[in-house]
Coordinates of C-alpha atoms in Angstrom, one line a residue:
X1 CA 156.4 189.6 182.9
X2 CA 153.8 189.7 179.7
X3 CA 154.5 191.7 176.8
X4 CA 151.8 194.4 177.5
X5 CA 153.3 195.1 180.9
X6 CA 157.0 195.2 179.7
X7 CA 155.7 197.9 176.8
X8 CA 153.9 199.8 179.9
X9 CA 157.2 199.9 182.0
X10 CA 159.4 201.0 178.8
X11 CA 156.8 204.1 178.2
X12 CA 157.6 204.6 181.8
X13 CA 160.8 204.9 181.8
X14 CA 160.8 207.0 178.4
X15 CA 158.1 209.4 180.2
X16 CA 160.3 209.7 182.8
X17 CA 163.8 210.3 180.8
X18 CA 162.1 212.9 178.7
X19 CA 160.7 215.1 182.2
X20 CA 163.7 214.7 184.2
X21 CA 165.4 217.0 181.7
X22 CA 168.5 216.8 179.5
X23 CA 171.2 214.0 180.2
X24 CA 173.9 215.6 182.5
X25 CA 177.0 213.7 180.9
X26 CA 175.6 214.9 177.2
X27 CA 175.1 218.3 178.3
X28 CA 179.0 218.8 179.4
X29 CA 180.2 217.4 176.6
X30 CA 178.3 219.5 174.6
X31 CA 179.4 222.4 177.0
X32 CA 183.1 221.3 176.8
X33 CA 183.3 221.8 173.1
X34 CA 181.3 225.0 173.2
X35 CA 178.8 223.7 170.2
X36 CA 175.2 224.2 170.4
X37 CA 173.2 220.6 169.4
X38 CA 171.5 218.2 170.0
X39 CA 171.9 214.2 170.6
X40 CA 169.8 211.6 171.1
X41 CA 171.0 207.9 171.9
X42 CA 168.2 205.0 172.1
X43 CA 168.0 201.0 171.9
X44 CA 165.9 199.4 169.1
X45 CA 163.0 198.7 171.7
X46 CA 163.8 202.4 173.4
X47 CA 164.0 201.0 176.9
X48 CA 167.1 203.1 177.3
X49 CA 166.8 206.8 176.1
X50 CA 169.3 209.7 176.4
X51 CA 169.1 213.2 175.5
X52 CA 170.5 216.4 175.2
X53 CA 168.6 219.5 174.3
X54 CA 165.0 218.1 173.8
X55 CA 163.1 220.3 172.4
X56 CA 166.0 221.1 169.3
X57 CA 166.3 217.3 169.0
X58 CA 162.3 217.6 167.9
X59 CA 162.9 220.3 165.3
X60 CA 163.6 219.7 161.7
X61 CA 166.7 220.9 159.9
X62 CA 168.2 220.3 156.2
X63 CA 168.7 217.1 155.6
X64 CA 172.3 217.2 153.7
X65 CA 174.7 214.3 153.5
X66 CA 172.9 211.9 155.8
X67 CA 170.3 211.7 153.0
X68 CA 172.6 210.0 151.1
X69 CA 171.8 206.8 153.1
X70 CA 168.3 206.7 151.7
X71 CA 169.4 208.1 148.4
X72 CA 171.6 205.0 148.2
X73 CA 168.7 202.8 148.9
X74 CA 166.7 204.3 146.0
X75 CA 169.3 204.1 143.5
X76 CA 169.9 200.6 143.7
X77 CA 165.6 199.6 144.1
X78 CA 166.3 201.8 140.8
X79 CA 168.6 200.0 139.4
X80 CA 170.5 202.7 138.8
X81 CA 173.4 201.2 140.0
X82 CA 173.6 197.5 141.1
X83 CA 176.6 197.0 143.3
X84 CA 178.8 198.7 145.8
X85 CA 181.7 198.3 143.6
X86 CA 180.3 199.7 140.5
X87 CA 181.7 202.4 138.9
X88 CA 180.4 206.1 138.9
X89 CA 182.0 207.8 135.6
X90 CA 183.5 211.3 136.8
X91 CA 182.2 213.9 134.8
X92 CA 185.9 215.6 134.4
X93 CA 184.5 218.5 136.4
X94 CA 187.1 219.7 139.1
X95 CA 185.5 220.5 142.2
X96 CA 187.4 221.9 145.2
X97 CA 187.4 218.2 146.7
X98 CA 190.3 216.4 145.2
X99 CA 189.0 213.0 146.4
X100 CA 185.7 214.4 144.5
X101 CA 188.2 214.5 141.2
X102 CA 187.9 210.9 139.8
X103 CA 185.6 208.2 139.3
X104 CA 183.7 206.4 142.2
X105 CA 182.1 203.4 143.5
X106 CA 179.2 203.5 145.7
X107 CA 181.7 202.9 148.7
X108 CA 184.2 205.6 148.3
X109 CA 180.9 208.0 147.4
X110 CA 179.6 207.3 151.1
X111 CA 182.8 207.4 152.1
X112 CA 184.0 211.2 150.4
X113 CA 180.0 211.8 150.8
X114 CA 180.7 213.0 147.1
X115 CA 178.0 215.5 145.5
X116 CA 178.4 214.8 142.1
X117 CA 177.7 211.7 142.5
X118 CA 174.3 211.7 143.7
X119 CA 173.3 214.5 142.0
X120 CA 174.0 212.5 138.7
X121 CA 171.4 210.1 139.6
X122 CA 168.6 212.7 139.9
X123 CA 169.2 213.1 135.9
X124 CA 167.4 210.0 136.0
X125 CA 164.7 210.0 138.1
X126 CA 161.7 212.3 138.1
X127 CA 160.9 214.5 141.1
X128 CA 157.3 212.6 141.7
X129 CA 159.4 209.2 142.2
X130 CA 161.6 210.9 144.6
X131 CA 158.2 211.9 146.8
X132 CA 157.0 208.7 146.3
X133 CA 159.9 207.0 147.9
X134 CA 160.2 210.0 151.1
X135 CA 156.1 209.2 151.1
X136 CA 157.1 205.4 151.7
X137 CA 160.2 205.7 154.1
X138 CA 158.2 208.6 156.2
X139 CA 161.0 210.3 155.7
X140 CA 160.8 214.0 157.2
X141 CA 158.8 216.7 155.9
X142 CA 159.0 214.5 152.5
X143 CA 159.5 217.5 150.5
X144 CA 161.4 217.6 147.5
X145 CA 160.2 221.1 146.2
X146 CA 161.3 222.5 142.7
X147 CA 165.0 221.4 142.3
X148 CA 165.4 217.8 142.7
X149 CA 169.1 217.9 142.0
X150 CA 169.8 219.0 145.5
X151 CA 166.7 219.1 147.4
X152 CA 168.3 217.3 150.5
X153 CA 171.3 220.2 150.5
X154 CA 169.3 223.2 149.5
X155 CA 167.1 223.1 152.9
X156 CA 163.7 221.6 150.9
X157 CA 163.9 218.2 152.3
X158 CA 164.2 218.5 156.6
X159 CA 164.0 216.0 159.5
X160 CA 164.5 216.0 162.9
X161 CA 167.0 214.0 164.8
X162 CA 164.2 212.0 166.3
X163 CA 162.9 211.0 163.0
X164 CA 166.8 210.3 161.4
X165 CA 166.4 207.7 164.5
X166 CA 163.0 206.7 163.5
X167 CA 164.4 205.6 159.8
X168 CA 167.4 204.3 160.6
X169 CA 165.2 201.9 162.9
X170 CA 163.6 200.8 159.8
X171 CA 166.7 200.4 158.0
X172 CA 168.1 197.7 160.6
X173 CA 165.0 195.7 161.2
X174 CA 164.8 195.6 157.0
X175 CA 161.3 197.3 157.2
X176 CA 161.3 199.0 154.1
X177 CA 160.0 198.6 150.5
X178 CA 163.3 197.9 149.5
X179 CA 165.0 194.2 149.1
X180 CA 167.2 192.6 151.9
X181 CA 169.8 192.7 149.5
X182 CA 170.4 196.3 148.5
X183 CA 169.6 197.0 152.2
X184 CA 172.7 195.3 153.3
X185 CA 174.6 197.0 150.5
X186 CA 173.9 200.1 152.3
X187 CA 174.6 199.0 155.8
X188 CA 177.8 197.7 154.8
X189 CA 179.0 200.7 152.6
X190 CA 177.9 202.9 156.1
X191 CA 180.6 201.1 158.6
X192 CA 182.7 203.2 160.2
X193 CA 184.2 201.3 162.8
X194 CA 184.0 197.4 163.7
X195 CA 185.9 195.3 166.2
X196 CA 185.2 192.4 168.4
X197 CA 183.1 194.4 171.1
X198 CA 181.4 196.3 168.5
X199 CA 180.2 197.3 165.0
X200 CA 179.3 200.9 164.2
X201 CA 177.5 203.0 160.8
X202 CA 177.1 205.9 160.5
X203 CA 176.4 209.0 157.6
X204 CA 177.5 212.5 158.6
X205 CA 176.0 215.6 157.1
X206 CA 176.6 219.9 156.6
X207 CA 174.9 222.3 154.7
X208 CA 177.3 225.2 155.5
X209 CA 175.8 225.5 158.7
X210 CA 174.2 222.6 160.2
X211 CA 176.2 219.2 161.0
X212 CA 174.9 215.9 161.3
X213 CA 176.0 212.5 162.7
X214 CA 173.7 209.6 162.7
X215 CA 173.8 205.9 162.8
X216 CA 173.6 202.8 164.8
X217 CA 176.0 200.7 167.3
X218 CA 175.8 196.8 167.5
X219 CA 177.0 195.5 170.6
X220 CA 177.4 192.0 171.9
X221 CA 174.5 193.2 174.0
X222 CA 172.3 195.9 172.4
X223 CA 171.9 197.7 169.2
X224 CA 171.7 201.7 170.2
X225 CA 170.9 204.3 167.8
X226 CA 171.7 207.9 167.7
X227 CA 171.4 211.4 166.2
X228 CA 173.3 214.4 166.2
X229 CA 172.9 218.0 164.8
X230 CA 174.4 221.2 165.8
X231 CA 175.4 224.6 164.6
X232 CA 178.7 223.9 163.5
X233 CA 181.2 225.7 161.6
X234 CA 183.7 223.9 158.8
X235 CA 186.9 224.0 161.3
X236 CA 184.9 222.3 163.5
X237 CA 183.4 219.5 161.5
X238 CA 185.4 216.5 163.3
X239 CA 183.6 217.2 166.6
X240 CA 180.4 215.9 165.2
X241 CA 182.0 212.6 165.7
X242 CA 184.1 213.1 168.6
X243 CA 181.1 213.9 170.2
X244 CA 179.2 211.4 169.2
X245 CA 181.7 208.7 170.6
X246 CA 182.3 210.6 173.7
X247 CA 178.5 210.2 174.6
X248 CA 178.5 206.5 173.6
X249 CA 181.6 205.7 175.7
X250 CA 179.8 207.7 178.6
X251 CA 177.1 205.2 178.9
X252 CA 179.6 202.5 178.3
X253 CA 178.0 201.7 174.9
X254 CA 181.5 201.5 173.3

């Protein structure tokens, strides 16, 4: 089978996927835990394609937290910092997050998803260099509006689940104006889980109101990449990940 007619039958399939509705195991899940979302799971090539609640997963939201996987990228093409291990001086401000409360590297920053931390880079980096960069990943509405020391919390900067898919694409094939070398500082700082049948990163995300989960699964087989959001309140924060495992183990991903 040529190339053209393999890219025909994968638009089939996709065509068909996106009429016949939303994925039935998704959709209970979704029911089970009583939280209103969307998820959408796809290979790198998107001849496999699941989703829940299609025409949500096309709609933009804030793009909190999970912007912190870009933002990474842009400090260290910045050399703003040069190293996942590098420190990040706490300011000596307390904030309400006592793993917030001390100084950080790149990797514990991810891994707290700690505020300060980014926001001190913006001190250094002008609000036109910030659109240029969202310009060059195509990332969302690309809008950093007046405040660029929390433009990706405030609600100026919004993408769709289809389009956090759509990056994180570009992140794993490398195909971004960024070197191979501070990419793979962010794909290693973004592991969550890894074992012998898989390896998964991911970045979640919550602006008060919305939650996010996004990220990517290596198999032996397949790399599949997905993307939730839902309206989710802050006792409820850990289902954004239980979900998003449920789904994968209901297509036998994991």
């Amino acid at each position: 089978m040529d190339e053209v007619m393999i890219k025909f039958f994968s638009l089939l399939f996709l065509c068909f996927t996106l009429l016949s509705g939303d994925d039935k195991s998704f959709e209970k899940i979704f029911k089970d835990f009583n939280i209103n979302g969307t998820l959408v799971v796809t290979t790198l090539k998107s001849d496999e394609l699941y989703v829940y609640n299609l025409k949500r997963a096309d709609k933009r939201f804030c793009s909190a937290s999970t912007f912190k996987i870009p933002h990474t990228l842009i400090v260290l093409n910045e050399n703003l910092i040069t190293s996942k291990n590098d420190i990040i001086k706490w300011d000596g401000v307390k904030r309400g997050y006592d793993l917030w409360n001390k100084d950080q590297t790149l990797q514990s920053a991810i891994s707290v998803s700690c505020v300060w931390c980014y926001k001190q880079f913006t001190h250094k980096m002008s609000k036109e260099k910030y659109t240029d960069y969202l310009l060059k990943f195509n990332y969302g509405n690309k809008t950093v509006g007046k405040d660029k020391s929390s433009f990706w919390l405030n609600g100026n900067l919004k993408i769709s689940a289809f389009e956090q898919i759509d990056f994180l694409k570009k992140l794993y094939n490398e195909n971004l104006p960024i070197s191979k070398k501070n990419i793979s500082i962010v794909k290693a700082i973004i592991t969550v889980d890894k074992n012998d049948k898989y390896e998964l990163k991911a970045k979640s995300g919550w602006d008060g109101a919305i939650g996010w989960y996004v990220g990517y699964v290596k198999t032996n087989n397949k790399v599949y990449f997905f993307s939730l959001n839902g309206d989710i309140k802050r006792e409820k924060l850990k289902l954004r990940k239980e979900i998003v495992y449920k789904a994968l183990k209901s297509k036998n991903i994991l």
